[in-house]
PDB file of C-alpha atoms and ligand atoms in Angstrom:
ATOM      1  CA  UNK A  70       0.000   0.000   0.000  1.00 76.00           C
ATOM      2  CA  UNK A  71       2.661   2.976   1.180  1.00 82.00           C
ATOM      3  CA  UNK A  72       4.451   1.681  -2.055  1.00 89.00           C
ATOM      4  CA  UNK A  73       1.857   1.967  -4.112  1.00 92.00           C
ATOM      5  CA  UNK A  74       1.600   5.275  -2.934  1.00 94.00           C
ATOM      6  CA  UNK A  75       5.297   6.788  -3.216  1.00 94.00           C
ATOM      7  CA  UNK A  76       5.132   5.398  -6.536  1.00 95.00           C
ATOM      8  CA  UNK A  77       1.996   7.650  -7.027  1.00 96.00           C
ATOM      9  CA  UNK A  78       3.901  10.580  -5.556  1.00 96.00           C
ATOM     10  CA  UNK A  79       6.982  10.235  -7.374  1.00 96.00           C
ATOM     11  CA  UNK A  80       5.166   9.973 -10.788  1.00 96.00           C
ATOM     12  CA  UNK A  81       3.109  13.296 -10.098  1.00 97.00           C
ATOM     13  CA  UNK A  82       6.551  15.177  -8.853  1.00 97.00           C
ATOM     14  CA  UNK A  83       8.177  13.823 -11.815  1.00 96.00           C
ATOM     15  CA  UNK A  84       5.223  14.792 -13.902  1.00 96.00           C
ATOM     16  CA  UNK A  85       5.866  18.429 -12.371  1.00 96.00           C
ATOM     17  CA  UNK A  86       9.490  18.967 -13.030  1.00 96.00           C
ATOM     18  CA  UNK A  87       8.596  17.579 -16.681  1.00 95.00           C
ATOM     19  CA  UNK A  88       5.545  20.665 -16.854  1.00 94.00           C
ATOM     20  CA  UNK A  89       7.638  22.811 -15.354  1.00 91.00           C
ATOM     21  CA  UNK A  90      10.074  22.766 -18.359  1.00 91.00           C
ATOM     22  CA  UNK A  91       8.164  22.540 -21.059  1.00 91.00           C
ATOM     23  CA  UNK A  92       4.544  24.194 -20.538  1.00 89.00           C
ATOM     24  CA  UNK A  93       5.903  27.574 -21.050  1.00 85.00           C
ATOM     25  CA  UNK A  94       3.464  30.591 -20.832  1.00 82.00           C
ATOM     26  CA  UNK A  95       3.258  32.695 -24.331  1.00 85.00           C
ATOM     27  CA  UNK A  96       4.126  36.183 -23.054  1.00 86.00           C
ATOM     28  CA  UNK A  97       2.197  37.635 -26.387  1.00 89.00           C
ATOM     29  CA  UNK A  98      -0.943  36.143 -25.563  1.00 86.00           C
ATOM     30  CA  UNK A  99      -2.973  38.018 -22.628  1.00 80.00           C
ATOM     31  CA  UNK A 100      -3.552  35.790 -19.811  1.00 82.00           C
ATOM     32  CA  UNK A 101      -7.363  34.149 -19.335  1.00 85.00           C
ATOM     33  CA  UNK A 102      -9.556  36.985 -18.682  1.00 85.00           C
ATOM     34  CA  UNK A 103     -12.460  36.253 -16.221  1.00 88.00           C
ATOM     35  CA  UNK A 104     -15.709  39.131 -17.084  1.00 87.00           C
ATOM     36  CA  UNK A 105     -13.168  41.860 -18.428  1.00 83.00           C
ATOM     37  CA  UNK A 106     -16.590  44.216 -18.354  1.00 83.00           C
ATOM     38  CA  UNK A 107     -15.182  47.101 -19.908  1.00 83.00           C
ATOM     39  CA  UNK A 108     -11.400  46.661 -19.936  1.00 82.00           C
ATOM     40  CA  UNK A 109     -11.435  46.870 -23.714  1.00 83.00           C
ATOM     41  CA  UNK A 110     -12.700  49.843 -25.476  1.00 83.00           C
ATOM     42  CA  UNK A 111     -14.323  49.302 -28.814  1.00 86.00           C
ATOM     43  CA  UNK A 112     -12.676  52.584 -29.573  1.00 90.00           C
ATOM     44  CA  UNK A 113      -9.494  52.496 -31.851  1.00 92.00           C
ATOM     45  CA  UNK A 114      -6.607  53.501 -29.844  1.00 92.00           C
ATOM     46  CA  UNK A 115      -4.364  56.725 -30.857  1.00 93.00           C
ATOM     47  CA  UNK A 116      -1.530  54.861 -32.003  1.00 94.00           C
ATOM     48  CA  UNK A 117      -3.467  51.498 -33.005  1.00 93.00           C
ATOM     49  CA  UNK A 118      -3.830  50.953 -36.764  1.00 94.00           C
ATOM     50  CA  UNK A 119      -7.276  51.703 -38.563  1.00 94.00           C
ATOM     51  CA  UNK A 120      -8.595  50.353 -41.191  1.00 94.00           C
ATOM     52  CA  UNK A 121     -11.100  52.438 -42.159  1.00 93.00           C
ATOM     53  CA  UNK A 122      -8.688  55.932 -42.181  1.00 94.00           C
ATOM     54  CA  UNK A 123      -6.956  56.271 -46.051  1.00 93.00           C
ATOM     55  CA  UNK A 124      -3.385  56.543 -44.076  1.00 93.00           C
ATOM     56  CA  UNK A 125      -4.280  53.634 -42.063  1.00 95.00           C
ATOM     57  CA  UNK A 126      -3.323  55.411 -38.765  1.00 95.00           C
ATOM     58  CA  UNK A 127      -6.026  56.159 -36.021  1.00 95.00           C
ATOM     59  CA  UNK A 128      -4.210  59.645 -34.598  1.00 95.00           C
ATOM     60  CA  UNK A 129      -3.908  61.893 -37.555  1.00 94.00           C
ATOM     61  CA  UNK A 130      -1.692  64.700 -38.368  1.00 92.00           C
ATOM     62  CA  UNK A 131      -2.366  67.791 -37.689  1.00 92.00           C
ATOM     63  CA  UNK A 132      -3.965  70.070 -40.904  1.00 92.00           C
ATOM     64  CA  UNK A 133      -1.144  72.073 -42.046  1.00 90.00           C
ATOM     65  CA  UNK A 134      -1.513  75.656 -41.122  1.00 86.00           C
ATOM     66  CA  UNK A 135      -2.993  74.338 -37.706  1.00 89.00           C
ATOM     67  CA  UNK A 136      -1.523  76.414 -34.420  1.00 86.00           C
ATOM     68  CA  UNK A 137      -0.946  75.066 -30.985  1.00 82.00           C
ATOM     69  CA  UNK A 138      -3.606  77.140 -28.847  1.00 80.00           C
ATOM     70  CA  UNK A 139      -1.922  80.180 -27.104  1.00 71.00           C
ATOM     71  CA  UNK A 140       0.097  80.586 -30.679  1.00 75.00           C
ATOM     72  CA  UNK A 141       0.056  83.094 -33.357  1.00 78.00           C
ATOM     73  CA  UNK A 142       2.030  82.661 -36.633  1.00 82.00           C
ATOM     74  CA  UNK A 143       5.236  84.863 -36.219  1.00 88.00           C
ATOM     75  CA  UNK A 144       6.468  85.232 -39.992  1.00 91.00           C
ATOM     76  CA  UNK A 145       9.815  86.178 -38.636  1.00 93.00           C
ATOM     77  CA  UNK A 146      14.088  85.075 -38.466  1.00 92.00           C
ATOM     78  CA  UNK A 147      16.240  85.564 -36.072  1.00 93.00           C
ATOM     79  CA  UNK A 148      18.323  88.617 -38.018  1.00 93.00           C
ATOM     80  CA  UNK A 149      18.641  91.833 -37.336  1.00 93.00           C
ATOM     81  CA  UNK A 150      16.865  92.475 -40.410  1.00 95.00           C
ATOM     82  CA  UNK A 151      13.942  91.053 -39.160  1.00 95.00           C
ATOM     83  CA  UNK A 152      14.236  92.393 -35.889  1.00 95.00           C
ATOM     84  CA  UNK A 153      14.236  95.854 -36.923  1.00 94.00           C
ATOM     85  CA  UNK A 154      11.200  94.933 -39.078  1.00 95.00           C
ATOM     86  CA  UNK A 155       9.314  93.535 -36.388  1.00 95.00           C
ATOM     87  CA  UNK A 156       9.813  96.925 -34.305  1.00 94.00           C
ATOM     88  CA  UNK A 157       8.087  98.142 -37.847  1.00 95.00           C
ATOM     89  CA  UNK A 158       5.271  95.933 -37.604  1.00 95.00           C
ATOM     90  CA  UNK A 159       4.413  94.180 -34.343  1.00 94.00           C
ATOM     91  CA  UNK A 160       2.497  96.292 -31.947  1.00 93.00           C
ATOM     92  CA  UNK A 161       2.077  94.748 -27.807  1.00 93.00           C
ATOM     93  CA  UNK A 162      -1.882  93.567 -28.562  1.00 91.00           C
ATOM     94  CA  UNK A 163      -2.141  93.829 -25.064  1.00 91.00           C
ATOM     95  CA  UNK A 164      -3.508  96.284 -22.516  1.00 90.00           C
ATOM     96  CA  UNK A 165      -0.697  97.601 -21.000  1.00 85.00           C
ATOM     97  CA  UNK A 166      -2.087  98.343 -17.461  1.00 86.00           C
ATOM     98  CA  UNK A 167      -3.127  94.586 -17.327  1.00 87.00           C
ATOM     99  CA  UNK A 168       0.033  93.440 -18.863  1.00 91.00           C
ATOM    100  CA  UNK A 169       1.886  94.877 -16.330  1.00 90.00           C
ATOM    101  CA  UNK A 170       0.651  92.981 -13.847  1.00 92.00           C
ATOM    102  CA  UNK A 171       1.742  89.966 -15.028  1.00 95.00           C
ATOM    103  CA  UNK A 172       4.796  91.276 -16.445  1.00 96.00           C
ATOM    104  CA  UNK A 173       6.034  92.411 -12.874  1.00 96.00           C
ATOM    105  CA  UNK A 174       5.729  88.197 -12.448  1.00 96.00           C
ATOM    106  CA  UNK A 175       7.397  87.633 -15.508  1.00 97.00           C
ATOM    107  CA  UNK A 176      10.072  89.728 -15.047  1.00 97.00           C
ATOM    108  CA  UNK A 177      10.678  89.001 -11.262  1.00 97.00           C
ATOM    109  CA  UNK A 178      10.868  84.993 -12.683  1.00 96.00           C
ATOM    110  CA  UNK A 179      12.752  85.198 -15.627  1.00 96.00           C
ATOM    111  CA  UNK A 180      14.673  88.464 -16.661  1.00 96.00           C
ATOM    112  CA  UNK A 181      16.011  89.032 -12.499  1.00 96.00           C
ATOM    113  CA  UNK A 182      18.672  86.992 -12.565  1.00 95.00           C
ATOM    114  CA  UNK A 183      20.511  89.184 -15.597  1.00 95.00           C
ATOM    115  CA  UNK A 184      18.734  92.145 -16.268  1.00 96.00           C
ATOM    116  CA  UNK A 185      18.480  92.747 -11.612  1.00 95.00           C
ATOM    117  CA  UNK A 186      15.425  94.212 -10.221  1.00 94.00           C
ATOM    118  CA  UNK A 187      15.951  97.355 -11.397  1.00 93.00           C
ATOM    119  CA  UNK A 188      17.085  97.008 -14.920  1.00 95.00           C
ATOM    120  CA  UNK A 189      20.174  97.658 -14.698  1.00 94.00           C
ATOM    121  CA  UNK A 190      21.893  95.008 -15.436  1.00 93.00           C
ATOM    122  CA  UNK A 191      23.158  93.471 -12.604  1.00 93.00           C
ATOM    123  CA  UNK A 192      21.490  90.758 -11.648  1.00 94.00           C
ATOM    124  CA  UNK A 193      22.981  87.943  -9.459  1.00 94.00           C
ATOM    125  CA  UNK A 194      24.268  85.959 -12.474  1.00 92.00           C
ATOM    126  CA  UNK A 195      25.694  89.420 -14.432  1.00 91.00           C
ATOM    127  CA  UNK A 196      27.151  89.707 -10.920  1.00 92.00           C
ATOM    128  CA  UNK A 197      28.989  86.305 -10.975  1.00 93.00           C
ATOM    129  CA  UNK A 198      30.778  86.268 -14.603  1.00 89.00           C
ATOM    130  CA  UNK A 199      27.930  86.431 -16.463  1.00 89.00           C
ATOM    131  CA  UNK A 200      28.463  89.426 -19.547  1.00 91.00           C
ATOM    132  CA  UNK A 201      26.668  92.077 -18.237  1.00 91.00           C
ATOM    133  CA  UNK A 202      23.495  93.281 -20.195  1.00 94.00           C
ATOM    134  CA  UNK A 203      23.034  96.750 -20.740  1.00 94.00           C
ATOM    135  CA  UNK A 204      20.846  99.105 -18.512  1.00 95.00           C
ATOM    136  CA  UNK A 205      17.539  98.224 -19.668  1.00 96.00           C
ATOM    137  CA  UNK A 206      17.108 102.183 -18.553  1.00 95.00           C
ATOM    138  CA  UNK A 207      19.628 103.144 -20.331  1.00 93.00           C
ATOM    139  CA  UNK A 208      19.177 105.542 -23.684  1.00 92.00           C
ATOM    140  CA  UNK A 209      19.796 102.724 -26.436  1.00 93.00           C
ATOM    141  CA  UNK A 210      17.401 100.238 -25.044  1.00 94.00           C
ATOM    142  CA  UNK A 211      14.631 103.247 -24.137  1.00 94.00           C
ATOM    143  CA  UNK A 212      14.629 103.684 -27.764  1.00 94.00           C
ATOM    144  CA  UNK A 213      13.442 100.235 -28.195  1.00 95.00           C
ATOM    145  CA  UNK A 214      10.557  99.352 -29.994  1.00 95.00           C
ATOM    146  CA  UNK A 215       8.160  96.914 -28.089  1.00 95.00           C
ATOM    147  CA  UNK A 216       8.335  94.608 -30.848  1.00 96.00           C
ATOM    148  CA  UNK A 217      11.843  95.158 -31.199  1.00 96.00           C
ATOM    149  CA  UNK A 218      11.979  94.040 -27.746  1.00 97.00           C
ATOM    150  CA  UNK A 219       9.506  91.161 -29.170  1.00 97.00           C
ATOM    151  CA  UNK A 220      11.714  89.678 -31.649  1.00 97.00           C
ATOM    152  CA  UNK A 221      14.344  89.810 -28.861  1.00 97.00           C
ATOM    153  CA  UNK A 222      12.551  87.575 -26.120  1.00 97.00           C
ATOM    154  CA  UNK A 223      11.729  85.262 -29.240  1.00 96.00           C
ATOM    155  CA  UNK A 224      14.880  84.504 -30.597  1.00 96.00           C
ATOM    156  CA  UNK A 225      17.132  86.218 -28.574  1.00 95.00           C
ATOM    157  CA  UNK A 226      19.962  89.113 -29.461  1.00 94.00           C
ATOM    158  CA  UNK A 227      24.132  87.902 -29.036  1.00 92.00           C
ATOM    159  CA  UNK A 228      24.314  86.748 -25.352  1.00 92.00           C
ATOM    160  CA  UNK A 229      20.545  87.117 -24.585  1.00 93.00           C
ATOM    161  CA  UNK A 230      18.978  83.514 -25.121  1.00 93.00           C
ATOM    162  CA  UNK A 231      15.751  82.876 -26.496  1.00 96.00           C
ATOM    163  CA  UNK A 232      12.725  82.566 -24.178  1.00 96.00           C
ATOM    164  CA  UNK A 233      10.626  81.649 -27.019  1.00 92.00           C
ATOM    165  CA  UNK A 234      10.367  78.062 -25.060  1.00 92.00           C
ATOM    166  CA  UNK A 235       9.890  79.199 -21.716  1.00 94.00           C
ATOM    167  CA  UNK A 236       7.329  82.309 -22.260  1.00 94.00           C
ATOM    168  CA  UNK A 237       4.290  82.312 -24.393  1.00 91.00           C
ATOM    169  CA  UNK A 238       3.964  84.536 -26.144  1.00 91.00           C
ATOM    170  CA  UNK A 239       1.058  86.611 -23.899  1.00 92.00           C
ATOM    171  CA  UNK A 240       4.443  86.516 -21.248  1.00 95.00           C
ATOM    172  CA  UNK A 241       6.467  87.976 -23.468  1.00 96.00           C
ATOM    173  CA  UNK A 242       4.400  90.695 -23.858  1.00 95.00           C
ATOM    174  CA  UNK A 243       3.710  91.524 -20.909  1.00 96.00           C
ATOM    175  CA  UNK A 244       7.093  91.628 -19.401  1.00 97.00           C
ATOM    176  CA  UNK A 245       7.688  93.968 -22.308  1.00 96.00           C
ATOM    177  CA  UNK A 246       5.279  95.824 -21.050  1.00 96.00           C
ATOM    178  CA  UNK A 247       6.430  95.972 -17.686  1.00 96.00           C
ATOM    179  CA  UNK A 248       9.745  96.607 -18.744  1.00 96.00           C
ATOM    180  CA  UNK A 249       8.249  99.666 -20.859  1.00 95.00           C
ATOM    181  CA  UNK A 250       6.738 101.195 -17.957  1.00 94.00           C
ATOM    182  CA  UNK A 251       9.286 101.032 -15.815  1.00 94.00           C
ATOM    183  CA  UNK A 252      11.655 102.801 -18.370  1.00 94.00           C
ATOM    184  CA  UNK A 253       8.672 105.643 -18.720  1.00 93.00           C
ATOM    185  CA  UNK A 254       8.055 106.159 -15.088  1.00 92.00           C
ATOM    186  CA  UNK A 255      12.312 106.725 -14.913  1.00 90.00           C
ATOM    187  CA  UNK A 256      12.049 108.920 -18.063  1.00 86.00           C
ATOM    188  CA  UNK A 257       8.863 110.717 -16.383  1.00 81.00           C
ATOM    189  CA  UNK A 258       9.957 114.082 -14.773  1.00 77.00           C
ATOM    190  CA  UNK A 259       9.659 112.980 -10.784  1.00 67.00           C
ATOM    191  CA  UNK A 260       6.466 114.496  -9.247  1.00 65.00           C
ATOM    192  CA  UNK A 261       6.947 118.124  -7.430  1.00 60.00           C
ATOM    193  CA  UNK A 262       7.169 116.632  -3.897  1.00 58.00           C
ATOM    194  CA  UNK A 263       9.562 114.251  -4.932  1.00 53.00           C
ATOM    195  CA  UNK A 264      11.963 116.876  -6.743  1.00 49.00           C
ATOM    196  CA  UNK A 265      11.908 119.283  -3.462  1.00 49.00           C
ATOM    197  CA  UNK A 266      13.169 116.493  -1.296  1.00 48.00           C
TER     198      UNK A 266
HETATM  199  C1  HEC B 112      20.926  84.925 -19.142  1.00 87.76           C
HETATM  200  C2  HEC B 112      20.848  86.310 -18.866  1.00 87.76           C
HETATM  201  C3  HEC B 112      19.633  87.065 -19.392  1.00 87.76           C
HETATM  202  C4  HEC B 112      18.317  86.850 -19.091  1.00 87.76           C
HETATM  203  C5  HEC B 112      17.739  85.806 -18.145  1.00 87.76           C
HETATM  204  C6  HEC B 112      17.558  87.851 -19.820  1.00 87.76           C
HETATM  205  N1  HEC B 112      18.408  88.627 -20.541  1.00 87.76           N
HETATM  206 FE1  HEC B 112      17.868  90.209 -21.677  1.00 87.76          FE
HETATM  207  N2  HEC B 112      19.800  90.456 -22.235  1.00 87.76           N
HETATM  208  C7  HEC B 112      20.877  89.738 -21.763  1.00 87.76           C
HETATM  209  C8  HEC B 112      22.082  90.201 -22.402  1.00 87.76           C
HETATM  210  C9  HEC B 112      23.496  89.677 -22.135  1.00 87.76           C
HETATM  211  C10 HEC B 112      21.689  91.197 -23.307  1.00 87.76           C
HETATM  212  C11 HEC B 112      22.585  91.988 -24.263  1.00 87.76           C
HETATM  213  C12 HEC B 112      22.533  91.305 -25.598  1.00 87.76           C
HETATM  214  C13 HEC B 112      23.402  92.010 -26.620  1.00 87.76           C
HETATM  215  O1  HEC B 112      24.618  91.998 -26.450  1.00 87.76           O
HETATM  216  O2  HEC B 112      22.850  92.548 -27.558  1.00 87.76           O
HETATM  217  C14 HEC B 112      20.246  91.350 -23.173  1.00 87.76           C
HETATM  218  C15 HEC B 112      19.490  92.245 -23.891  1.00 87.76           C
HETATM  219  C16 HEC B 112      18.141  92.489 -23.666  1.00 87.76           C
HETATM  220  C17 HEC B 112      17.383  93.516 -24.333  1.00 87.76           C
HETATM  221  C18 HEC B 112      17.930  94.468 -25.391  1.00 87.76           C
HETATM  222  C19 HEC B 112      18.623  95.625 -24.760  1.00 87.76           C
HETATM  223  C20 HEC B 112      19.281  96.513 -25.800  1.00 87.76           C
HETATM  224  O3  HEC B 112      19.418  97.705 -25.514  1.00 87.76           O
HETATM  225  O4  HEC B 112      19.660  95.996 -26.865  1.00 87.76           O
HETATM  226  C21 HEC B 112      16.113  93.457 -23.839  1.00 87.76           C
HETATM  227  C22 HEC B 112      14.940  94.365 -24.210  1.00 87.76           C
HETATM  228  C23 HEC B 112      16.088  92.374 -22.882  1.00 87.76           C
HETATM  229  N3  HEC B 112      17.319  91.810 -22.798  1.00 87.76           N
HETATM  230  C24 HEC B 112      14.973  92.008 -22.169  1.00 87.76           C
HETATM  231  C25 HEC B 112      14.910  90.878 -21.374  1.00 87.76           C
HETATM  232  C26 HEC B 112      13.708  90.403 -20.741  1.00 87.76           C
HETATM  233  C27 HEC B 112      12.341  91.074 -20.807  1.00 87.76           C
HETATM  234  C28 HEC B 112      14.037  89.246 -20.091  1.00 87.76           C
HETATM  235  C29 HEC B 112      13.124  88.308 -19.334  1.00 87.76           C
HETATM  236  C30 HEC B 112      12.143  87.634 -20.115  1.00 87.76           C
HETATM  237  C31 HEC B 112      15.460  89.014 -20.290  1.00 87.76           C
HETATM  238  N4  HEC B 112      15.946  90.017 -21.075  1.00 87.76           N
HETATM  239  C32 HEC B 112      16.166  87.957 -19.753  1.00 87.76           C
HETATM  240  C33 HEC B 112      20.832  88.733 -20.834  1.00 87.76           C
HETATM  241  C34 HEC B 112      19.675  88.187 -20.300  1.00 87.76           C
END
């Protein structure tokens, strides 16, 4: 009888080691699914094929022409030529008492660091090594048209970097506009109470 049985046992432990080697799962094939409900949408997928699409793709490009929202076409290069022709052209489309608002943020964040706090050009990093920028209140830059300026913040002028990634373009407008009325209120004659101090 108890050989009878270890014979039993050793059969089913050998029939084991023998399953365990060569029943293999398929990793391609999903596993048994009990009631998947609604695990699978009926819905093609964005990057599944399609049949019914003449490219055969289900997420389709873009129509040319199309802008990301927040984006206006900007028909200009990074020259000089084209920066003086945007300070032609390009006028700030936005309010500039709301702009500035924002722009104070704008600026604080991401012109501080060369341009300092009060545009003068030395910020921490112009501080540290960094080539100093010129005094944004300074007579050339005054002169600057805002879309000048514009073209600037987009592609960026010699060691000034491009914050064309960084700033949308509503940003970069409004810092300009901040940046333009702080360069008016130092151009402004100071008020009578201030001047007899
Ligand atoms: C990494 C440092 C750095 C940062 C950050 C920076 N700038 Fe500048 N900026 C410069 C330098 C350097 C110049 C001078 C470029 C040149 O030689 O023409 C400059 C030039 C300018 C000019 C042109 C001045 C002129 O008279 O030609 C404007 C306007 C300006 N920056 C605005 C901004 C604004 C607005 C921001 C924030 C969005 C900003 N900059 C952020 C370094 C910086």
């Amino acid at each position: 009888m108890i050989a009878r049985l270890n014979w039993t046992l050793l059969a089913l432990f050998l029939l084991s080691m023998i399953a365990n080697f060569t029943v293999r799962p398929d990793p391609t094939v999903p596993n048994i699914e009990i009631l998947p409900d609604m695990a699978h949408s009926v819905a093609y997928a964005s990057f599944s094929p399609n049949p019914i699409l003449p490219d055969g793709k289900t997420m389709q490009p873009p129509v040319p022409g199309t802008l990301p929202r927040g984006f206006a076409p900007l028909h200009y290069q990074a020259t000089p030529e084209d920066a003086l022709r945007a300070a032609a052209e390009l006028k700030n489309p936005i309010d500039p008492q709301k702009a500035k608002e924002r722009g104070a943020v704008v600026y604080q964040n991401f012109c501080t660091p060369c341009h300092g706090g009060a545009l003068r050009g030395d910020g921490a990093v112009a501080l540290h090594g960094f080539p100093a920028p010129p005094n944004l209140l300074g007579e050339k830059s005054m002169k600057l048209a805002e879309g000048q300026m514009f073209h600037i913040l987009t592609f960026g002028q010699k060691k000034m970097p491009s914050y064309a990634s960084q700033l949308t373009m509503n940003d970069r407008w409004s810092a300009i506009a901040y940046v333009r009325s702080m360069q008016n209120a130092a151009a402004a004659p100071a008020p009578a109470s201030e001047a007899a101090k």
